[in-house]
CSV table of C-alpha atoms in Angstrom, one decimal:
chain,number,residue,atom,x,y,z
A,842,MET,CA,165.2,110.5,159.6
A,843,GLN,CA,164.5,106.9,158.3
A,844,ILE,CA,160.7,107.3,158.4
A,845,ALA,CA,161.6,109.9,156.1
A,846,ASN,CA,163.4,107.7,153.8
A,847,GLU,CA,160.7,104.7,154.0
A,848,VAL,CA,157.7,108.0,152.8
A,849,LYS,CA,160.6,108.0,149.6
A,850,LEU,CA,160.9,104.9,149.2
A,851,SER,CA,157.0,104.1,149.3
A,852,GLU,CA,156.8,107.0,146.9
A,853,GLY,CA,159.3,105.5,145.2
A,854,VAL,CA,157.3,102.0,144.5
A,855,ILE,CA,153.9,104.3,143.8
A,856,SER,CA,155.6,106.2,141.3
A,857,ASP,CA,156.4,103.0,139.5
A,858,ILE,CA,153.8,100.9,140.4
A,859,HIS,CA,151.7,104.2,138.2
A,860,GLY,CA,154.2,104.0,135.5
A,861,LEU,CA,153.6,100.2,134.8
A,862,TYR,CA,149.8,100.9,135.0
A,863,GLU,CA,150.4,104.4,132.6
A,864,LYS,CA,152.7,102.0,130.2
A,865,LYS,CA,150.8,99.0,130.5
A,866,LYS,CA,147.3,101.3,129.8
A,867,LYS,CA,149.4,102.7,126.4
A,868,ASN,CA,150.2,99.3,125.2
A,869,LYS,CA,146.8,98.1,125.8
A,870,LYS,CA,145.6,101.3,123.4
A,871,ILE,CA,147.8,100.3,120.6
A,872,LEU,CA,147.1,97.1,120.1
A,873,MET,CA,142.9,97.7,120.2
A,874,ILE,CA,144.0,100.1,117.0
A,875,VAL,CA,145.8,97.0,115.3
A,876,LEU,CA,143.2,95.1,115.8
A,877,GLY,CA,140.5,97.7,114.6
A,878,LEU,CA,143.2,98.0,111.6
A,879,LEU,CA,142.5,94.2,110.3
A,880,PRO,CA,138.9,94.3,110.1
A,881,VAL,CA,139.6,97.2,107.4
A,882,ALA,CA,142.3,96.0,105.5
A,883,ALA,CA,140.8,92.3,105.0
A,884,PHE,CA,137.3,94.7,103.8
A,885,ILE,CA,139.8,96.2,101.4
A,886,LEU,CA,141.2,93.6,100.6
A,887,SER,CA,138.1,91.0,99.8
A,888,THR,CA,136.9,93.8,97.2
A,889,VAL,CA,139.4,92.9,94.6
A,890,MET,CA,139.9,88.9,95.1
A,891,GLY,CA,137.1,87.1,93.5
A,892,ARG,CA,136.0,85.2,90.5
A,893,TYR,CA,135.5,88.2,88.9
A,894,VAL,CA,138.8,90.1,89.6
A,895,ILE,CA,138.4,94.0,90.2
A,896,SER,CA,141.9,96.0,89.9
A,897,PRO,CA,142.5,98.2,92.5
A,898,LEU,CA,142.4,101.5,90.2
A,899,PRO,CA,139.0,100.9,88.9
A,900,LEU,CA,137.8,100.3,92.8
A,901,ILE,CA,139.1,103.4,93.3
A,902,ASP,CA,137.4,105.2,90.5
A,903,ILE,CA,134.1,103.7,91.4
A,904,LEU,CA,134.1,104.3,94.9
A,905,ALA,CA,135.0,108.2,94.1
A,906,GLY,CA,133.0,108.2,91.6
A,907,LYS,CA,129.9,107.1,94.1
A,908,LEU,CA,130.9,109.0,96.9
A,909,LEU,CA,131.2,112.5,94.7
A,910,GLY,CA,128.1,111.9,92.8
A,911,LEU,CA,130.2,111.5,89.1
A,912,PRO,CA,128.6,110.0,86.1
A,913,ALA,CA,129.3,106.5,85.7
A,914,THR,CA,132.8,106.1,83.9
A,915,TRP,CA,133.3,102.3,84.3
A,916,PRO,CA,131.1,99.4,83.0
A,917,GLU,CA,128.1,98.2,84.7
A,918,THR,CA,128.8,94.6,85.2
A,919,LEU,CA,131.8,95.4,87.6
A,920,GLU,CA,129.5,98.1,89.6
A,921,THR,CA,126.9,95.2,89.9
A,922,VAL,CA,129.6,92.5,91.4
A,923,LEU,CA,130.6,94.9,93.1
A,924,PHE,CA,127.7,96.7,95.5
A,925,LYS,CA,125.1,94.1,94.9
A,926,VAL,CA,127.5,90.4,95.5
A,927,ARG,CA,130.9,91.3,97.1
A,928,ILE,CA,130.6,94.4,99.5
A,929,PRO,CA,127.4,92.9,101.2
A,930,ARG,CA,128.4,89.5,101.8
A,931,ILE,CA,131.9,91.1,102.9
A,932,PHE,CA,130.0,93.1,105.5
A,933,ALA,CA,127.7,89.9,106.3
A,934,ALA,CA,131.1,87.6,106.9
A,935,MET,CA,132.5,90.8,109.5
A,936,LEU,CA,129.0,90.8,111.4
A,937,VAL,CA,129.1,86.6,111.8
A,938,GLY,CA,132.2,86.3,112.8
A,939,ALA,CA,131.8,89.1,114.9
A,940,ALA,CA,128.3,88.1,116.0
A,941,LEU,CA,130.2,84.3,116.8
A,942,SER,CA,133.0,85.9,118.2
A,943,ALA,CA,131.7,87.1,121.3
A,944,ALA,CA,129.1,84.9,121.3
A,945,GLY,CA,132.0,82.6,122.1
A,946,ALA,CA,133.5,84.9,124.7
A,947,ALA,CA,130.6,85.7,126.5
A,948,TYR,CA,129.7,81.9,127.1
A,949,GLN,CA,133.4,81.1,128.3
A,950,GLY,CA,134.1,84.0,131.3
A,951,LEU,CA,129.6,82.7,132.1
A,952,PHE,CA,130.6,79.2,132.5
A,953,LYS,CA,134.0,79.5,133.0
A,954,ASN,CA,135.1,76.5,130.7
A,955,PRO,CA,137.6,77.4,127.4
A,956,MET,CA,135.3,74.1,125.5
A,957,VAL,CA,132.2,76.4,125.9
A,958,SER,CA,131.3,77.8,122.2
A,959,PRO,CA,127.9,79.5,120.7
A,960,ASP,CA,125.7,76.4,120.4
A,961,ILE,CA,126.4,75.0,123.6
A,962,LEU,CA,122.7,76.1,124.8
A,963,GLY,CA,121.1,75.2,121.4
A,964,ALA,CA,120.9,77.9,119.9
A,965,SER,CA,122.6,76.2,117.1
A,966,ALA,CA,120.7,73.0,116.3
A,967,GLY,CA,117.0,74.8,116.6
A,968,ALA,CA,118.4,77.7,114.1
A,969,GLY,CA,119.5,74.3,111.9
A,970,PHE,CA,115.8,72.3,112.6
A,971,GLY,CA,114.2,75.8,111.9
A,972,ALA,CA,115.8,76.6,108.6
A,973,ALA,CA,115.3,72.4,107.9
A,974,VAL,CA,111.6,72.7,108.3
A,975,ALA,CA,112.0,76.0,106.2
A,976,ILE,CA,113.6,74.4,103.8
A,977,LEU,CA,111.2,71.2,103.2
A,978,MET,CA,108.1,73.4,103.2
A,979,SER,CA,109.0,75.5,100.2
A,980,PHE,CA,109.3,79.4,102.2
A,981,ASN,CA,111.3,82.2,100.3
A,982,ILE,CA,114.8,83.3,101.3
A,983,ALA,CA,113.3,85.4,104.0
A,984,GLY,CA,111.4,82.8,105.4
A,985,ILE,CA,114.1,80.5,105.8
A,986,GLN,CA,116.0,83.1,107.7
A,987,LEU,CA,113.5,84.1,109.8
A,988,THR,CA,112.9,80.2,110.8
A,989,ALA,CA,115.3,79.4,111.3
A,990,PHE,CA,116.0,82.5,113.6
A,991,ALA,CA,112.7,81.4,116.1
A,992,PHE,CA,113.8,77.8,116.4
A,993,GLY,CA,117.0,79.3,117.3
A,994,LEU,CA,115.8,81.4,120.4
A,995,GLY,CA,113.2,79.4,121.0
A,996,ALA,CA,115.4,76.3,121.6
A,997,VAL,CA,117.4,78.6,123.9
A,998,MET,CA,114.8,79.4,125.6
A,999,LEU,CA,113.6,75.8,126.0
A,1000,THR,CA,116.7,75.1,127.8
A,1001,PHE,CA,116.7,77.5,130.0
A,1002,VAL,CA,113.2,77.0,131.4
A,1003,ILE,CA,113.7,73.5,132.0
A,1004,SER,CA,117.1,73.7,133.5
A,1005,THR,CA,115.7,76.6,135.6
A,1006,VAL,CA,113.0,73.9,136.5
A,1007,MET,CA,115.8,71.0,137.3
A,1008,GLY,CA,118.1,72.8,138.8
A,1009,ARG,CA,117.2,74.2,142.1
A,1010,GLY,CA,119.2,73.8,144.9
A,1011,SER,CA,121.7,72.9,142.7
A,1012,ASN,CA,124.4,73.6,140.4
A,1013,ALA,CA,122.7,76.6,138.3
A,1014,VAL,CA,125.6,76.6,135.7
A,1015,LEU,CA,125.9,73.0,135.5
A,1016,THR,CA,122.3,72.4,135.0
A,1017,LEU,CA,122.3,75.4,132.2
A,1018,ILE,CA,125.1,72.6,130.2
A,1019,LEU,CA,123.7,69.6,130.4
A,1020,THR,CA,120.5,71.0,129.8
A,1021,GLY,CA,121.6,72.5,126.2
A,1022,MET,CA,123.1,69.6,125.6
A,1023,VAL,CA,120.2,67.3,125.8
A,1024,VAL,CA,118.1,70.2,123.7
A,1025,SER,CA,120.9,70.2,121.0
A,1026,THR,CA,120.6,66.8,120.6
A,1027,LEU,CA,117.4,66.6,120.8
A,1028,PHE,CA,116.6,68.8,117.6
A,1029,SER,CA,120.0,67.3,115.7
A,1030,SER,CA,117.5,64.8,115.7
A,1031,PHE,CA,114.8,66.0,114.3
A,1032,THR,CA,116.6,67.8,111.7
A,1033,SER,CA,117.9,64.5,110.6
A,1034,MET,CA,114.4,63.3,110.5
A,1035,THR,CA,113.4,66.0,108.3
A,1036,LYS,CA,116.4,65.1,105.9
A,1037,TYR,CA,114.9,61.7,106.0
A,1038,VAL,CA,111.4,62.6,104.7
A,1039,ALA,CA,112.7,65.3,102.2
A,1040,ASP,CA,112.5,65.4,98.7
A,1041,PRO,CA,116.4,63.1,97.8
A,1042,TYR,CA,116.8,65.2,94.1
A,1043,SER,CA,115.4,69.1,95.5
A,1044,LYS,CA,114.9,68.8,99.6
A,1045,LEU,CA,117.4,67.5,100.4
A,1046,PRO,CA,120.6,68.8,99.1
A,1047,ALA,CA,119.4,71.7,99.8
A,1048,ILE,CA,119.1,71.6,103.7
A,1049,THR,CA,122.6,69.3,103.7
A,1050,PHE,CA,124.2,72.8,101.7
A,1051,TRP,CA,122.8,74.8,104.2
A,1052,LEU,CA,123.6,73.4,106.9
A,1053,MET,CA,127.1,73.4,106.0
A,1054,GLY,CA,127.3,77.3,105.6
A,1055,GLY,CA,128.1,79.6,103.3
A,1056,LEU,CA,127.4,83.6,102.6
A,1057,SER,CA,126.6,82.6,98.7
A,1058,SER,CA,123.2,84.0,98.6
A,1059,ILE,CA,123.5,87.2,101.4
A,1060,THR,CA,121.9,90.6,99.8
A,1061,SER,CA,122.3,94.0,100.9
A,1062,LYS,CA,119.3,93.8,102.5
A,1063,ASP,CA,120.2,90.5,104.5
A,1064,ALA,CA,122.9,92.4,105.6
A,1065,LEU,CA,121.4,94.9,107.1
A,1066,ILE,CA,118.5,93.3,108.3
A,1067,LEU,CA,121.4,90.9,110.3
A,1068,LEU,CA,123.3,94.2,111.6
A,1069,ILE,CA,119.8,95.3,113.9
A,1070,PRO,CA,119.7,91.9,115.8
A,1071,ILE,CA,123.4,91.8,116.1
A,1072,CYS,CA,123.8,95.5,117.5
A,1073,ILE,CA,121.5,94.5,119.9
A,1074,GLY,CA,123.3,91.8,121.7
A,1075,ILE,CA,126.2,93.3,121.4
A,1076,THR,CA,125.4,96.8,123.0
A,1077,PRO,CA,124.7,95.1,127.0
A,1078,LEU,CA,127.4,92.6,126.7
A,1079,LEU,CA,130.1,95.1,126.0
A,1080,MET,CA,128.5,97.6,128.2
A,1081,LEU,CA,128.9,94.4,131.0
A,1082,ARG,CA,132.5,92.8,129.8
A,1083,TRP,CA,133.5,94.1,133.5
A,1084,LYS,CA,131.5,92.2,135.4
A,1085,LEU,CA,132.6,89.1,133.1
A,1086,ASN,CA,135.7,89.6,134.8
A,1087,VAL,CA,134.2,89.3,138.6
A,1088,LEU,CA,132.2,86.4,137.1
A,1089,SER,CA,135.2,84.4,135.6
A,1090,PHE,CA,136.6,84.6,139.5
A,1091,GLY,CA,133.4,82.4,140.4
A,1092,GLU,CA,129.3,82.9,142.0
A,1093,GLU,CA,130.4,83.3,145.6
A,1094,GLU,CA,132.7,86.0,144.7
A,1095,ALA,CA,130.5,87.6,142.3
A,1096,LYS,CA,127.6,87.4,144.8
A,1097,ALA,CA,130.5,89.4,147.2
A,1098,MET,CA,131.1,92.4,145.4
A,1099,GLY,CA,127.1,93.0,145.1
A,1100,ILE,CA,127.0,91.3,142.1
A,1101,ASP,CA,123.4,89.7,141.0
A,1102,THR,CA,124.6,86.6,138.9
A,1103,ARG,CA,121.4,85.5,138.3
A,1104,ARG,CA,120.7,88.1,136.2
A,1105,LEU,CA,123.8,89.2,134.8
A,1106,ARG,CA,123.7,85.2,133.7
A,1107,PHE,CA,120.0,85.7,132.1
A,1108,ILE,CA,121.0,88.9,130.7
A,1109,ILE,CA,124.2,87.0,128.8
A,1110,ILE,CA,122.3,84.3,127.9
A,1111,ILE,CA,120.4,86.5,126.1
A,1112,CYS,CA,122.3,88.1,124.0
A,1113,SER,CA,124.1,85.7,123.2
A,1114,THR,CA,121.6,83.3,122.0
A,1115,LEU,CA,120.6,86.8,119.4
A,1116,LEU,CA,124.1,87.1,118.7
A,1117,THR,CA,124.1,83.2,117.6
A,1118,ALA,CA,120.6,82.7,115.9
A,1119,ALA,CA,120.6,86.0,113.9
A,1120,ALA,CA,124.1,85.1,112.7
A,1121,VAL,CA,123.7,80.9,112.3
A,1122,SER,CA,119.9,82.2,110.6
A,1123,VAL,CA,121.7,83.8,107.6
A,1124,SER,CA,125.1,82.1,107.6
A,1125,GLY,CA,124.1,78.6,108.0
A,1126,MET,CA,125.7,75.9,110.6
A,1127,ILE,CA,129.4,77.6,110.7
A,1128,GLY,CA,131.4,76.3,113.5
A,1129,TRP,CA,134.4,76.5,115.5
A,1130,ILE,CA,134.7,80.3,114.5
A,1131,GLY,CA,133.1,81.1,118.5
A,1132,LEU,CA,135.3,78.6,120.3
A,1133,ILE,CA,139.0,79.5,118.6
A,1134,VAL,CA,138.5,83.3,118.2
A,1135,PRO,CA,138.6,83.4,121.9
A,1136,HIS,CA,141.4,82.1,122.6
A,1137,MET,CA,143.4,83.8,119.5
A,1138,ALA,CA,141.8,86.6,121.2
A,1139,ARG,CA,143.4,85.2,124.8
A,1140,LEU,CA,147.0,84.6,123.4
A,1141,VAL,CA,147.0,87.8,122.4
A,1142,THR,CA,145.9,90.7,124.8
A,1143,GLY,CA,145.4,87.9,127.6
A,1144,PRO,CA,142.0,87.5,130.1
A,1145,ASP,CA,140.3,91.1,130.5
A,1146,TYR,CA,136.9,90.8,128.9
A,1147,ARG,CA,137.2,95.2,129.0
A,1148,VAL,CA,139.7,94.0,125.5
A,1149,LEU,CA,139.2,90.3,125.2
A,1150,LEU,CA,135.2,91.6,123.8
A,1151,PRO,CA,136.5,93.6,121.8
A,1152,ALA,CA,139.2,92.1,120.8
A,1153,SER,CA,137.5,88.8,119.5
A,1154,MET,CA,135.3,91.0,117.9
A,1155,LEU,CA,137.3,92.8,115.5
A,1156,ILE,CA,139.6,89.4,114.6
A,1157,GLY,CA,136.3,86.8,114.3
A,1158,SER,CA,135.2,89.3,111.8
A,1159,THR,CA,138.6,89.9,110.2
A,1160,PHE,CA,139.0,86.0,110.4
A,1161,LEU,CA,135.4,85.2,108.8
A,1162,VAL,CA,136.1,87.0,105.9
A,1163,VAL,CA,139.2,85.5,105.1
A,1164,VAL,CA,137.9,82.5,104.9
A,1165,ASP,CA,135.2,83.3,102.6
A,1166,ASP,CA,138.0,84.7,100.6
A,1167,VAL,CA,139.1,81.5,99.9
A,1168,ALA,CA,136.2,79.9,100.2
A,1169,ARG,CA,135.0,82.1,97.4
A,1170,SER,CA,138.3,82.4,95.5
A,1171,VAL,CA,140.8,80.6,95.4
A,1172,PHE,CA,138.9,77.2,94.7
A,1173,ALA,CA,137.3,76.0,90.7
A,1174,MET,CA,133.9,75.3,93.4
A,1175,GLU,CA,132.6,77.2,96.2
A,1176,ILE,CA,133.5,75.5,99.6
A,1177,PRO,CA,130.7,75.5,102.2
A,1178,LEU,CA,132.4,78.0,104.8
A,1179,GLY,CA,131.5,74.8,107.5
A,1180,ILE,CA,133.8,72.9,106.3
A,1181,LEU,CA,136.8,75.5,106.4
A,1182,THR,CA,136.4,76.4,109.4
A,1183,SER,CA,136.5,72.7,111.1
A,1184,LEU,CA,140.0,72.6,108.6
A,1185,LEU,CA,141.6,75.6,109.9
A,1186,GLY,CA,140.1,75.3,113.9
A,1187,ALA,CA,140.6,71.8,114.9
A,1188,PRO,CA,144.5,72.3,114.6
A,1189,PHE,CA,144.2,75.2,115.6
A,1190,PHE,CA,142.7,74.1,119.4
A,1191,ILE,CA,145.0,71.0,119.4
A,1192,TYR,CA,147.8,73.9,119.3
A,1193,LEU,CA,146.6,75.2,122.5
A,1194,LEU,CA,146.1,72.1,124.0
A,1195,VAL,CA,149.3,71.1,123.9
A,1196,LYS,CA,150.7,74.6,124.6
A,1197,GLY,CA,149.2,74.8,127.8
A,1198,LYS,CA,146.1,76.9,129.3
A,1199,ARG,CA,148.3,80.0,129.6
A,1200,GLY,CA,145.7,82.7,129.5
A,1201,TRP,CA,142.9,80.4,129.5
A,1202,VAL,CA,139.8,82.1,132.1
């Protein structure tokens, strides 16, 4: 009789645990649906905002006419602003925000440090130097973007090679971070040297403005080209995001579970670098996105990377679109995105420090 009661009690406990698991799983699905609607709402709102205001009804007419192949009954200026300026810029802002946020979340899990951002290994500093050199040599927009992208990748490869040579028999992660700081400082010094020798009336203002970050020169071609490296970089991260959960417990625990930590670290670094370099090559230096957005996502979803990584991408894309709307709509002159993200990011991070480490890896 006692054994039968114990069996019934165990079955009841198992049933309760299963019920809680199913409820939690359902809540996560609802949460991801809500987060998935945020970029859609931001996209729709952003299409009508700007110095050239587009009312909702003309917007619906244009979109319906384009989809259904109807003859144009709207001003040509309206169509030009919407399809050649506004939509490419919004799409690029969503891609850049998602890329930097995903890279930041991946790096924070890899290095088990909430202070890590996508530029920790020198990608942003290298891309900034590449863009400065390209502007100094009077390259066109495509040349500037390509040079910035190449130097961003090169800076991280230099960091990885130096840390691999110097870090044998010691803490590989710590060596990688310290090497990244040195390489970032080196390329920042190169950028300062480039600014020093630049023409103060033409080249220097162009370099300075690019380094502040912005999306004012984005075209449809730029947005489509940006989509390729971001898709290549984000796909492996999404496929391996469950391994980030294991890696966050520590190197020894991950190895005990059969994970090749060295190979996993290399893949995450390559993918995150690709995302960061691609984003910076198009948008310039936009700070704080990859640092604060993963923390925003943690406050909502918790530290589980199976949910955290997609949530960071959705929140990051929405956040940068909203910031870009403010930059191009609120003030008489367009404000560089790097300035606005710093003004918003620094107070929020101070709030996180005051609040404590709840939900951090």
